[in-house]
Coordinates of C-alpha atoms and ligand atoms in Angstrom, one line a residue:
M209 CA -70.8 51.0 50.6
R210 CA -69.5 48.4 48.2
G211 CA -66.5 46.1 48.3
I212 CA -64.9 43.7 45.9
V213 CA -65.7 40.1 46.6
F214 CA -63.6 37.3 45.2
D215 CA -65.7 34.4 46.2
I216 CA -68.4 33.2 48.6
K217 CA -68.4 29.7 50.1
R218 CA -71.5 28.4 51.8
F219 CA -71.5 25.6 54.3
A220 CA -67.8 26.1 55.2
I221 CA -66.7 23.9 58.2
H222 CA -63.0 24.7 58.4
D223 CA -63.1 28.5 58.7
G224 CA -64.1 28.9 62.4
P225 CA -66.7 27.3 64.7
G226 CA -69.8 25.6 63.4
I227 CA -71.2 25.9 59.9
R228 CA -70.2 29.2 58.3
T229 CA -70.5 31.3 55.2
T230 CA -67.0 32.4 54.1
I231 CA -66.7 35.7 52.2
F232 CA -63.4 36.1 50.4
L233 CA -62.6 39.7 49.9
K234 CA -60.3 40.5 47.0
G235 CA -56.8 42.0 47.3
C236 CA -53.7 40.9 49.2
P237 CA -50.4 42.6 50.0
L238 CA -48.5 39.3 50.1
K239 CA -47.4 37.0 47.3
C240 CA -47.0 33.6 49.1
W241 CA -45.3 30.9 47.1
W242 CA -48.1 28.5 48.0
C243 CA -51.0 30.8 47.3
H244 CA -53.8 28.6 45.9
N245 CA -55.9 31.7 45.0
P246 CA -53.4 34.0 43.2
E247 CA -56.3 35.6 41.3
S248 CA -57.4 37.0 44.6
Q249 CA -54.2 39.0 45.1
D250 CA -55.1 41.9 42.8
I251 CA -57.7 44.0 44.4
K252 CA -59.2 45.0 41.0
T253 CA -61.7 42.8 39.1
F254 CA -60.5 41.4 35.8
T255 CA -61.5 39.0 33.1
D256 CA -59.6 35.7 33.0
V257 CA -59.6 33.6 29.8
K258 CA -59.2 29.9 30.4
T259 CA -58.6 27.3 27.7
I260 CA -60.7 24.2 28.3
V261 CA -60.2 21.0 26.3
L262 CA -63.3 19.0 25.6
D263 CA -63.2 15.8 23.5
G264 CA -59.8 16.9 22.3
A265 CA -61.1 20.3 21.1
P266 CA -59.8 23.4 22.9
F267 CA -62.1 26.3 23.5
E268 CA -61.8 29.5 25.5
K269 CA -64.0 30.4 28.4
Q270 CA -64.1 33.9 29.9
E271 CA -64.5 34.3 33.6
E272 CA -65.0 37.5 35.7
I273 CA -62.7 37.4 38.7
G274 CA -64.2 39.5 41.5
K275 CA -67.5 41.2 41.9
L276 CA -68.4 44.6 43.3
M277 CA -71.1 44.0 46.0
S278 CA -72.9 46.1 48.5
V279 CA -73.2 45.4 52.2
E280 CA -77.0 44.8 51.6
E281 CA -76.3 42.3 48.8
L282 CA -74.0 40.3 51.1
L283 CA -76.4 40.4 54.0
E284 CA -79.1 39.0 51.8
I285 CA -76.9 36.0 51.0
I286 CA -75.7 35.6 54.5
E287 CA -79.1 35.7 56.2
K288 CA -80.4 32.9 54.0
E289 CA -78.0 30.5 55.8
S290 CA -78.8 31.7 59.3
V291 CA -80.6 28.5 60.3
F292 CA -77.2 26.7 59.9
Y293 CA -75.4 29.3 62.1
D294 CA -78.1 28.9 64.8
E295 CA -78.1 25.1 64.8
S296 CA -74.3 24.7 64.7
G297 CA -72.9 27.7 66.6
G298 CA -71.6 29.0 63.2
G299 CA -71.5 32.4 61.5
V300 CA -69.6 34.3 58.9
T301 CA -65.9 34.3 58.2
F302 CA -64.1 37.0 56.2
S303 CA -61.1 35.7 54.4
G304 CA -59.2 36.7 51.2
G305 CA -57.0 37.8 49.8
E306 CA -56.5 39.8 52.9
P307 CA -59.8 41.1 54.2
L308 CA -58.2 44.0 56.1
L309 CA -57.2 45.5 52.8
Q310 CA -60.8 46.5 52.4
H311 CA -61.2 47.5 56.0
E312 CA -63.8 50.2 55.5
F313 CA -66.1 47.8 53.8
L314 CA -65.3 45.1 56.3
L315 CA -66.2 47.4 59.2
E316 CA -69.6 48.1 57.7
I317 CA -70.5 44.5 57.2
L318 CA -69.1 43.5 60.6
K319 CA -71.3 46.2 62.3
A320 CA -74.4 45.0 60.4
L321 CA -73.7 41.4 61.5
K322 CA -73.2 42.4 65.1
Q323 CA -76.6 44.1 65.0
K324 CA -78.1 40.8 63.8
N325 CA -76.2 38.8 66.5
I326 CA -74.4 36.7 63.9
H327 CA -71.0 35.4 64.9
T328 CA -68.1 36.9 63.0
T329 CA -64.5 35.7 62.3
V330 CA -61.7 37.5 60.5
D331 CA -59.0 35.4 58.9
T332 CA -56.0 37.6 58.5
C333 CA -52.3 37.4 57.6
G334 CA -51.9 40.4 60.0
F335 CA -50.6 42.8 57.4
A336 CA -52.5 45.9 58.6
K337 CA -51.9 48.9 61.0
W338 CA -52.9 48.4 64.6
E339 CA -55.5 51.2 64.1
I340 CA -57.3 49.1 61.7
F341 CA -57.5 46.2 64.1
E342 CA -58.8 48.7 66.7
Q343 CA -61.6 49.8 64.4
I344 CA -62.9 46.3 63.9
I345 CA -62.1 44.5 67.1
D346 CA -65.4 45.3 68.9
Y347 CA -67.3 43.8 66.0
T348 CA -65.2 40.7 65.5
D349 CA -65.9 37.6 67.7
L350 CA -62.8 35.7 66.6
F351 CA -59.6 36.3 64.7
L352 CA -57.8 33.6 62.9
Y353 CA -54.3 35.1 62.8
D354 CA -52.3 33.5 60.1
L355 CA -48.7 34.5 60.6
K356 CA -47.0 32.9 57.7
H357 CA -43.5 32.5 59.2
I358 CA -42.0 33.6 62.5
D359 CA -38.5 34.0 60.9
Q360 CA -38.2 37.4 59.3
K361 CA -35.9 36.3 56.4
K362 CA -38.0 33.3 55.6
H363 CA -41.2 35.4 55.8
K364 CA -39.8 37.8 53.3
L365 CA -38.6 35.1 51.0
F366 CA -41.8 33.1 51.0
T367 CA -44.3 36.0 51.0
G368 CA -42.4 39.0 49.6
A369 CA -43.1 41.1 52.7
D370 CA -41.5 41.7 56.0
N371 CA -43.2 40.2 59.1
K372 CA -42.5 43.0 61.5
Q373 CA -46.0 44.5 61.2
M374 CA -47.7 41.2 61.7
I375 CA -45.7 40.5 64.9
Q376 CA -46.2 44.1 66.3
A377 CA -50.0 43.9 65.7
R378 CA -50.2 40.9 68.1
K379 CA -48.6 42.8 71.0
Ligands
SF4_464 S1 -52.0 35.7 52.3 FE1 -53.3 34.2 51.4 S2 -54.3 35.2 49.6 FE2 -52.4 36.4 50.2 S3 -50.8 35.6 48.9 FE3 -50.7 34.5 50.8 S4 -51.9 32.7 50.5 FE4 -52.4 34.1 48.8

């Protein structure tokens, strides 16, 4: 199975316990005002053209946003860092975008990591049906549950979506 990966950050120290590899899966149902990775919101890959000015001369640089990757490809990258997980009590964090948007792919990689005894964290905004949480819960060691705002109107204003589902999923 393959999923669309937005980015991979090695040696992450703010995404859960210890030293971690953070896998950013592409696609997000929200449109937060403060989003610092708006290119991650669209689940599809695309080519971005940036204008860079060097010595006063502008030139265009093409960049592929998102990459289709298999579970095996991700595992190969993750396992190279295992000494850091072992020494620090770290592991792997799935972030986004919203990682639960690609829940089938997420479930496969979580299962594979559980088999290898690697600690897993899922960083989610909570915008997913409870059944999806139920599928992954046995393979997830830690959830970072990022409810954007407790006030319904403000949540809608700042993210474009209602927060009912996020609050219900926590019950
Ligand atoms: S949940 Fe995260 S990735 Fe999605 S729009 Fe908000 S800040 Fe951006």
